[in-house]
Structures are given as C-alpha cells and as structure tokens.
C-alpha cells in the first residue's frame, strides 16, 4: 500500500471511530471456525492468525481481546460462548470496535447479524467486516444497503437451504434429477440416485447440434424455431411446437456441454404484491457431469458469447443489449424503443453526485427540439425528457407503498410458508399435533370408560360386555401411553428447533427489508419487482410490474399488461420526500410526475 492510501485509510478509520487519530482504537477480534470433524478443531485455531495481519495494517489499533468460537458444524451454533461473552463485554464498554472477517461468519445467520450490529451501534460499538469492507457505523446509506443486500442474499440462501435441504444434499453428491425429459438425452437410473446418468439419443442430439450450429451462423432463435418445424425435427415431448423460447432454452442449457447446473431452482420473492419468481442466472453453478456432451465446450462458449452481445429488437428498433450494471438502465426502455444511458446530472452543494438517465437515441442523435431549433425537420427524433435518479426512486417507492398496502398480509403469508417448511424439516408441528391428538383421544377414552362404568352400575350392560369393552379401552390407553412416551422422548433427543424464535427473527428481518425509507432501493428489490419502465414524451411514466413469471427484456410482452393504477406525484409530495434526505427542490423547475402502473394479466 502506498503512503497516501495508507494515510487516507488511517483518516477514514479515525472518522469512523469515536476516537481521534492520536488515540488508540480499542479493538477486539471475533472469529468462528467450524469443521466437520472434532479432531480438526485445534488445527483450525492456528488459522486465526489473520487478525495479526489486520492489526499490522492499523497502527492506531489496540488489541483488547480475541473471541473465538470453535465447533463442529451444526453444534457450535447453539453455544457460541465466545460471541456471547463479546456482546457482554461490548455492553460494558470494553472496546470501540469489533473486527471480524465476513458478514456470514459473524453471527448464526444474517438476521442475527443485523440485530447484533444494531444493538452494538446503540452501545457505540462499531463492527468492521474485513473481507466485505463494511463498517457498521458508516453514515452513508449506500453502505447500509450493501449490508442489507448482502444479508438479503444470505438470508434467502439460508431459507432456501432449509427448504431444499434434501435437494442440496443430492446436489453435493452430483445427482442428476428430473424426469430425464431433455432433448438429446435419456436418463439412466442407477442403483442409487448418485449413479444416475444420461445416455445420448443420437436422433435428438442431432437436432441439438443443428440448433447450436445454426445459431453460430448468426441465425436468430425465432428463425431457427421455424427451421426446426420445416425440417420436422421433434422436440423432447415429441411435438413440432418449436418456439423461439424452446430454442433459447436449448442454447442456455449447459447440460449439452456435459455439465450439471445447480441452484437452478426458483427463489420465491416475498416482496411483491404477488409472489415473484426470480431466476438468477449468475447463481448457477456448474459441475462436470458423468455423461457425454452433445456439443463441445468451445461451441457452448462461442454461443454464450454471441448471446451476450446479441442485439435485441425492442418495438421494431435495434438496441445494443449488454446487461447494464445499473439497476435503472436494466429496466428503462424509452417510448421511442431505445434503451437508456446514465450520466452525471449535477453535483449538489454537499458534493453528492446525482445521476440522470437519457434515451440513448437522443444521446446519439440529439433531441427533436434541438433539430427543430435549428430549423430542421425533427421527424423521427425522440423528445422524451431525461429523468434524474431520485425521481425514479421516488416513483418506485410510491408505487411499492401503494401496491403493498397489504404488505403485512403478504409477509404473514410468507411466514406461514416458512413455518410449514420448517415443520416438514423438523417434524415439530407434526409431533405436537400427534401429541395433541393422542391426548384428546385419551380424554375421550376416559369419558367412555366412566360411561361404561355407569352403564354397568345401572345394569344397562352385562359383565361380559363390560369386560370386553373395558379391555379394548385399556389396550388402546396403553398404546396411547407408549406412543406419547416415544413422542416426548423424540423431543428430548432432537433438541427441538426454536421455531417460534426463528420465525420471529425472520419476521423482523422481513420488516426491515420491506422498509422503504431508504434513499435508494436495492438492486435486488428493483429487479424483483420492476419488469420495465417506459418514460413517455407527455411526461408520464409507465411502470410494468413483474408477474409470477419473471420477465426478461427478451421475453417482455407489453400486450400482456393492463393498467392497474394511475396517480400523480405533485410538488408538495416531492418536496417532503426530498427533505427527508436533506435535499431541496425548487417549485419553478417542478413538473408533476404522472405514474402509470401496469400489471401482468395472464
Ligand atoms: Zn427515446
């Protein structure tokens, strides 16, 4: 690290901690090591040397303590003695800063992390996540969002992992799933699922190769689909119903290059009005399979390269389509059909840069008004006004607030889902239900027994009948007693999962994510909820909300959407919104924002 960068970093540290640059920052380190095997625990403590390196980088840090939790996977979570001690010491004010390696290793889960960082913040203790470069007391909202989104990602992983634990175990072993209904392959079931493999069906494999070859000649998916019909090539289902999507699916499937892709399952997104299904291609993992490839790896790679550069036609116009890193650029499509570019709108007095977005067609060919001012014919030029970033956030938040009037019920619904999944996972509710049921039956039997005795005493039944019935009841009572004993035994053995506690945490976490009071919405939230935004020349904005089926730019179909809500955001509302973040707007420059919300009608 050069000297300047070093000084900068030292300054940043002093700004972030409560002490001045001359004072020492009292720091403690927290590490969690886990392993599959007990005997590795000691060896792992050597790995804690990482903090020495960090200490050397920060000369004004004074090491106060090192807290470590060691344990075997799955059991260390409960104890966490080191962590709990550290929290106690933090409350006493033993140190100013906790340095830990990464968000995911800090607490049991990310909900936990969030709660503890908040608690620590109240005590004035900062947490520095070294690998993630996150300082928990950082004023910048961006950073908090970074933490949030890191957590969101982790959390969804956490939930899905529980839900799909069984699947995950199979994945780790490299099991092929499915009904084997994939064009070109036949699923051969092994003795165990791990031995499952694919065998090539030559006739179908030929179709797959054709599709890849035609695509490499520059032919589009739609044209290829037509060719397939023409050439009477069958699909996996035996039909000739080729569509451009079926071609794309084949071009997207790495199985054909001999790989198994994991994590393809859909993640349920709980934030939307309706549930949103998200397919995150970036989260696919590929593992070499135990079956032959149909196309070479080189072919596969070339096809992927072309796909990522491919020009798409939006409303009859060609747009270059590399997926933008900017969340708004990913969704903005001009009324004229062009995509959007981001630029620096202005620098505010406080040095904060605000961004603007403008139609790319305009950036390239200038606005219609420009041509007309020159006395030229403006026909064919776009005149949709540019938009600044905060207005997009403002509109999005207003839409979300309106859409989620029933947010609470949506969260409740999700929690029910999670709870159900937990029950499947742990059998907790099932066991409780069983116990309850047996107890009720036992009550009923006791009643019947007492009735039976009454009847006998009143001579309504004979001795033989009484003995017979009593015997049946006694037998069943004994059975119930044994079953209850087994069920409660299970409970002790299994250390019941604290479902209620977990659910409570998830709930708090969800409320945190659904909190719209942040300056900028997270990328994930925008991607999950918004399919497309179309600014119009008349000043209106069309917002298309993602439906159950996740829309991408290639699959977006405007005709499937209907107007759901239309509202105006006026100067007063905008002023109030801006003021919350310490910004001001002038009435002279203000134009009301007309927001039209479209939802998918399937
Ligand atoms: Zn335009």
PDB file of N, CA and C and ligand atoms in Angstrom, residues 334-338 340 359-362 382-384, ligand 1:
ATOM      1  N   UNK A 334     -37.222   3.532 -23.578  1.00  0.00           N
ATOM      2  CA  UNK A 334     -37.884   4.775 -23.985  1.00  0.00           C
ATOM      3  C   UNK A 334     -39.156   4.506 -24.788  1.00  0.00           C
ATOM      4  N   UNK A 335     -40.020   5.482 -24.784  1.00  0.00           N
ATOM      5  CA  UNK A 335     -41.215   5.402 -25.627  1.00  0.00           C
ATOM      6  C   UNK A 335     -40.812   5.160 -27.083  1.00  0.00           C
ATOM      7  N   UNK A 336     -39.657   5.709 -27.471  1.00  0.00           N
ATOM      8  CA  UNK A 336     -39.183   5.536 -28.852  1.00  0.00           C
ATOM      9  C   UNK A 336     -38.587   4.147 -29.083  1.00  0.00           C
ATOM     10  N   UNK A 337     -38.439   3.357 -28.022  1.00  0.00           N
ATOM     11  CA  UNK A 337     -37.941   1.993 -28.170  1.00  0.00           C
ATOM     12  C   UNK A 337     -36.480   1.818 -27.797  1.00  0.00           C
ATOM     13  N   UNK A 338     -35.798   2.921 -27.562  1.00  0.00           N
ATOM     14  CA  UNK A 338     -34.373   2.827 -27.266  1.00  0.00           C
ATOM     15  C   UNK A 338     -34.140   2.515 -25.789  1.00  0.00           C
ATOM     16  N   UNK A 340     -31.658   3.159 -22.293  1.00  0.00           N
ATOM     17  CA  UNK A 340     -31.223   4.395 -21.659  1.00  0.00           C
ATOM     18  C   UNK A 340     -29.751   4.396 -21.294  1.00  0.00           C
ATOM     19  N   UNK A 359     -32.483   8.811 -22.908  1.00  0.00           N
ATOM     20  CA  UNK A 359     -32.680   7.881 -24.023  1.00  0.00           C
ATOM     21  C   UNK A 359     -31.415   7.861 -24.884  1.00  0.00           C
ATOM     22  N   UNK A 360     -30.932   6.667 -25.188  1.00  0.00           N
ATOM     23  CA  UNK A 360     -29.686   6.553 -25.947  1.00  0.00           C
ATOM     24  C   UNK A 360     -29.810   7.112 -27.382  1.00  0.00           C
ATOM     25  N   UNK A 361     -31.002   7.008 -27.903  1.00  0.00           N
ATOM     26  CA  UNK A 361     -31.243   7.538 -29.243  1.00  0.00           C
ATOM     27  C   UNK A 361     -30.981   9.037 -29.252  1.00  0.00           C
ATOM     28  N   UNK A 362     -31.402   9.697 -28.163  1.00  0.00           N
ATOM     29  CA  UNK A 362     -31.184  11.144 -28.020  1.00  0.00           C
ATOM     30  C   UNK A 362     -29.727  11.485 -27.816  1.00  0.00           C
ATOM     31  N   UNK A 382     -36.338  11.552 -31.099  1.00  0.00           N
ATOM     32  CA  UNK A 382     -37.032  11.334 -29.830  1.00  0.00           C
ATOM     33  C   UNK A 382     -37.018  12.616 -28.996  1.00  0.00           C
ATOM     34  N   UNK A 383     -38.104  12.856 -28.293  1.00  0.00           N
ATOM     35  CA  UNK A 383     -38.173  14.075 -27.489  1.00  0.00           C
ATOM     36  C   UNK A 383     -38.613  13.808 -26.045  1.00  0.00           C
ATOM     37  N   UNK A 384     -38.406  12.564 -25.606  1.00  0.00           N
ATOM     38  CA  UNK A 384     -38.807  12.195 -24.242  1.00  0.00           C
ATOM     39  C   UNK A 384     -37.836  12.845 -23.257  1.00  0.00           C
TER      40      UNK A 384
HETATM   41 ZN1  LIG B   1     -36.226   7.941 -26.864  1.00  0.00          ZN
END
